[in-house]
Amino acid sequence: MLDFEIVTKIYDLIEDQDITQTALAKRLEIPISTLNGYMRERNKIPLDVIRKIAVELNVTTDYLFDLAKSPERPLSLNNTERKLIENFRSLSKSQKELILQNIIFMQNQNRNS
């Protein structure tokens, strides 16, 4: 992937998140001139900086490298949550709907408690 494509994604993300390059540079703990050099493609963005940018903009490096379509980070699941999902996937459509209805019912109970 070309730096141009990564830079374009970074521009889009900082615009979407309504932050400035100056603010991003401060969060990355690099001089604004360094970030500006990356953004103007005068200097190649080092991989460690790409990782830091992904963390600061709350996206994955896969998204920046166009390996993932969604910028969102995957959820971190514990073993119980992972087993719930695996078991849920094995159910029929009607069973899944029943489980979802039960979850909504229990959430409403918690809100009313």
PDB file of C-alpha atoms in Angstrom:
ATOM      1  CA  MET A   1       0.000   0.000   0.000  1.00  0.00           C
ATOM      2  CA  LEU A   2       1.254   3.444  -0.837  1.00  0.00           C
ATOM      3  CA  ASP A   3       1.865   6.055   1.848  1.00  0.00           C
ATOM      4  CA  PHE A   4      -0.583   8.228  -0.123  1.00  0.00           C
ATOM      5  CA  GLU A   5      -3.442   5.852   0.686  1.00  0.00           C
ATOM      6  CA  ILE A   6      -2.516   5.730   4.386  1.00  0.00           C
ATOM      7  CA  VAL A   7      -2.177   9.511   4.497  1.00  0.00           C
ATOM      8  CA  THR A   8      -5.592   9.908   2.852  1.00  0.00           C
ATOM      9  CA  LYS A   9      -7.145   7.687   5.530  1.00  0.00           C
ATOM     10  CA  ILE A  10      -5.394   9.644   8.276  1.00  0.00           C
ATOM     11  CA  TYR A  11      -6.652  12.943   6.810  1.00  0.00           C
ATOM     12  CA  ASP A  12     -10.194  11.530   6.717  1.00  0.00           C
ATOM     13  CA  LEU A  13      -9.965  10.258  10.291  1.00  0.00           C
ATOM     14  CA  ILE A  14      -8.654  13.481  11.785  1.00  0.00           C
ATOM     15  CA  GLU A  15     -11.358  15.407   9.935  1.00  0.00           C
ATOM     16  CA  ASP A  16     -14.060  12.973  11.101  1.00  0.00           C
ATOM     17  CA  GLN A  17     -12.783  13.202  14.685  1.00  0.00           C
ATOM     18  CA  ASP A  18     -12.502  16.991  14.436  1.00  0.00           C
ATOM     19  CA  ILE A  19      -8.885  17.188  15.595  1.00  0.00           C
ATOM     20  CA  THR A  20      -5.955  19.062  14.131  1.00  0.00           C
ATOM     21  CA  GLN A  21      -2.617  17.769  12.928  1.00  0.00           C
ATOM     22  CA  THR A  22      -1.053  19.772  15.748  1.00  0.00           C
ATOM     23  CA  ALA A  23      -3.202  17.967  18.311  1.00  0.00           C
ATOM     24  CA  LEU A  24      -2.382  14.606  16.737  1.00  0.00           C
ATOM     25  CA  ALA A  25       1.340  15.397  16.756  1.00  0.00           C
ATOM     26  CA  LYS A  26       1.133  16.253  20.467  1.00  0.00           C
ATOM     27  CA  ARG A  27      -0.696  12.993  21.185  1.00  0.00           C
ATOM     28  CA  LEU A  28       1.957  11.111  19.203  1.00  0.00           C
ATOM     29  CA  GLU A  29       4.697  13.024  21.034  1.00  0.00           C
ATOM     30  CA  ILE A  30       6.375  14.050  17.782  1.00  0.00           C
ATOM     31  CA  PRO A  31       7.057  17.518  16.384  1.00  0.00           C
ATOM     32  CA  ILE A  32       4.342  18.919  14.135  1.00  0.00           C
ATOM     33  CA  SER A  33       7.005  19.351  11.442  1.00  0.00           C
ATOM     34  CA  THR A  34       7.648  15.592  11.518  1.00  0.00           C
ATOM     35  CA  LEU A  35       3.953  14.766  11.191  1.00  0.00           C
ATOM     36  CA  ASN A  36       3.629  17.380   8.461  1.00  0.00           C
ATOM     37  CA  GLY A  37       6.485  15.697   6.575  1.00  0.00           C
ATOM     38  CA  TYR A  38       4.621  12.383   6.749  1.00  0.00           C
ATOM     39  CA  MET A  39       1.314  13.952   5.739  1.00  0.00           C
ATOM     40  CA  ARG A  40       2.885  15.728   2.765  1.00  0.00           C
ATOM     41  CA  GLU A  41       4.661  12.471   1.849  1.00  0.00           C
ATOM     42  CA  ARG A  42       8.090  14.059   2.097  1.00  0.00           C
ATOM     43  CA  ASN A  43       9.078  11.331   4.562  1.00  0.00           C
ATOM     44  CA  LYS A  44       7.985   7.722   4.795  1.00  0.00           C
ATOM     45  CA  ILE A  45       5.848   6.997   7.865  1.00  0.00           C
ATOM     46  CA  PRO A  46       7.667   4.462  10.088  1.00  0.00           C
ATOM     47  CA  LEU A  47       5.636   1.427  11.126  1.00  0.00           C
ATOM     48  CA  ASP A  48       5.857   2.331  14.819  1.00  0.00           C
ATOM     49  CA  VAL A  49       4.336   5.739  14.040  1.00  0.00           C
ATOM     50  CA  ILE A  50       1.557   4.115  11.995  1.00  0.00           C
ATOM     51  CA  ARG A  51       0.798   1.921  15.010  1.00  0.00           C
ATOM     52  CA  LYS A  52       0.729   4.959  17.313  1.00  0.00           C
ATOM     53  CA  ILE A  53      -1.536   6.816  14.888  1.00  0.00           C
ATOM     54  CA  ALA A  54      -3.925   3.848  14.826  1.00  0.00           C
ATOM     55  CA  VAL A  55      -4.036   3.805  18.630  1.00  0.00           C
ATOM     56  CA  GLU A  56      -4.558   7.575  18.912  1.00  0.00           C
ATOM     57  CA  LEU A  57      -7.284   7.607  16.244  1.00  0.00           C
ATOM     58  CA  ASN A  58      -8.879   4.439  17.689  1.00  0.00           C
ATOM     59  CA  VAL A  59      -8.641   2.375  14.505  1.00  0.00           C
ATOM     60  CA  THR A  60      -6.740  -0.732  13.549  1.00  0.00           C
ATOM     61  CA  THR A  61      -3.540  -0.767  11.541  1.00  0.00           C
ATOM     62  CA  ASP A  62      -5.358  -3.210   9.261  1.00  0.00           C
ATOM     63  CA  TYR A  63      -7.781  -0.407   8.430  1.00  0.00           C
ATOM     64  CA  LEU A  64      -4.945   2.020   7.678  1.00  0.00           C
ATOM     65  CA  PHE A  65      -3.300  -0.582   5.424  1.00  0.00           C
ATOM     66  CA  ASP A  66      -6.666  -1.275   3.738  1.00  0.00           C
ATOM     67  CA  LEU A  67      -6.747  -4.859   5.006  1.00  0.00           C
ATOM     68  CA  ALA A  68     -10.013  -4.235   6.875  1.00  0.00           C
ATOM     69  CA  LYS A  69     -13.019  -2.303   5.645  1.00  0.00           C
ATOM     70  CA  SER A  70     -14.120  -1.105   9.067  1.00  0.00           C
ATOM     71  CA  PRO A  71     -11.975   1.221  11.171  1.00  0.00           C
ATOM     72  CA  GLU A  72     -13.453  -0.122  14.402  1.00  0.00           C
ATOM     73  CA  ARG A  73     -11.365  -2.248  16.686  1.00  0.00           C
ATOM     74  CA  PRO A  74     -12.699  -5.747  17.290  1.00  0.00           C
ATOM     75  CA  LEU A  75     -14.264  -6.381  20.663  1.00  0.00           C
ATOM     76  CA  SER A  76     -12.095  -8.042  23.243  1.00  0.00           C
ATOM     77  CA  LEU A  77     -13.925 -11.125  24.526  1.00  0.00           C
ATOM     78  CA  ASN A  78     -13.307 -13.222  27.600  1.00  0.00           C
ATOM     79  CA  ASN A  79     -13.737 -17.026  27.438  1.00  0.00           C
ATOM     80  CA  THR A  80     -17.358 -16.941  28.632  1.00  0.00           C
ATOM     81  CA  GLU A  81     -18.323 -14.363  26.003  1.00  0.00           C
ATOM     82  CA  ARG A  82     -16.515 -16.307  23.288  1.00  0.00           C
ATOM     83  CA  LYS A  83     -18.373 -19.524  24.261  1.00  0.00           C
ATOM     84  CA  LEU A  84     -21.696 -17.662  24.265  1.00  0.00           C
ATOM     85  CA  ILE A  85     -21.083 -16.449  20.725  1.00  0.00           C
ATOM     86  CA  GLU A  86     -19.951 -19.869  19.510  1.00  0.00           C
ATOM     87  CA  ASN A  87     -23.020 -21.531  21.023  1.00  0.00           C
ATOM     88  CA  PHE A  88     -25.339 -18.786  19.756  1.00  0.00           C
ATOM     89  CA  ARG A  89     -24.103 -19.340  16.201  1.00  0.00           C
ATOM     90  CA  SER A  90     -25.071 -23.014  16.394  1.00  0.00           C
ATOM     91  CA  LEU A  91     -28.737 -22.215  17.157  1.00  0.00           C
ATOM     92  CA  SER A  92     -31.591 -22.048  14.699  1.00  0.00           C
ATOM     93  CA  LYS A  93     -32.992 -18.685  13.655  1.00  0.00           C
ATOM     94  CA  SER A  94     -36.030 -19.035  15.935  1.00  0.00           C
ATOM     95  CA  GLN A  95     -33.814 -20.028  18.874  1.00  0.00           C
ATOM     96  CA  LYS A  96     -31.614 -17.003  18.279  1.00  0.00           C
ATOM     97  CA  GLU A  97     -34.664 -14.735  18.231  1.00  0.00           C
ATOM     98  CA  LEU A  98     -35.854 -16.225  21.517  1.00  0.00           C
ATOM     99  CA  ILE A  99     -32.454 -15.640  23.124  1.00  0.00           C
ATOM    100  CA  LEU A 100     -32.442 -12.031  21.910  1.00  0.00           C
ATOM    101  CA  GLN A 101     -35.938 -11.480  23.308  1.00  0.00           C
ATOM    102  CA  ASN A 102     -34.790 -12.853  26.667  1.00  0.00           C
ATOM    103  CA  ILE A 103     -31.767 -10.551  26.664  1.00  0.00           C
ATOM    104  CA  ILE A 104     -33.984  -7.525  26.005  1.00  0.00           C
ATOM    105  CA  PHE A 105     -36.353  -8.637  28.775  1.00  0.00           C
ATOM    106  CA  MET A 106     -33.471  -8.993  31.251  1.00  0.00           C
ATOM    107  CA  GLN A 107     -31.988  -5.626  30.250  1.00  0.00           C
ATOM    108  CA  ASN A 108     -35.367  -3.983  30.903  1.00  0.00           C
ATOM    109  CA  GLN A 109     -35.515  -5.692  34.298  1.00  0.00           C
ATOM    110  CA  ASN A 110     -32.082  -4.309  35.157  1.00  0.00           C
ATOM    111  CA  ARG A 111     -33.120  -0.786  34.140  1.00  0.00           C
ATOM    112  CA  ASN A 112     -36.262  -0.967  36.275  1.00  0.00           C
ATOM    113  CA  SER A 113     -34.450  -2.285  39.337  1.00  0.00           C
TER     114      SER A 113
END
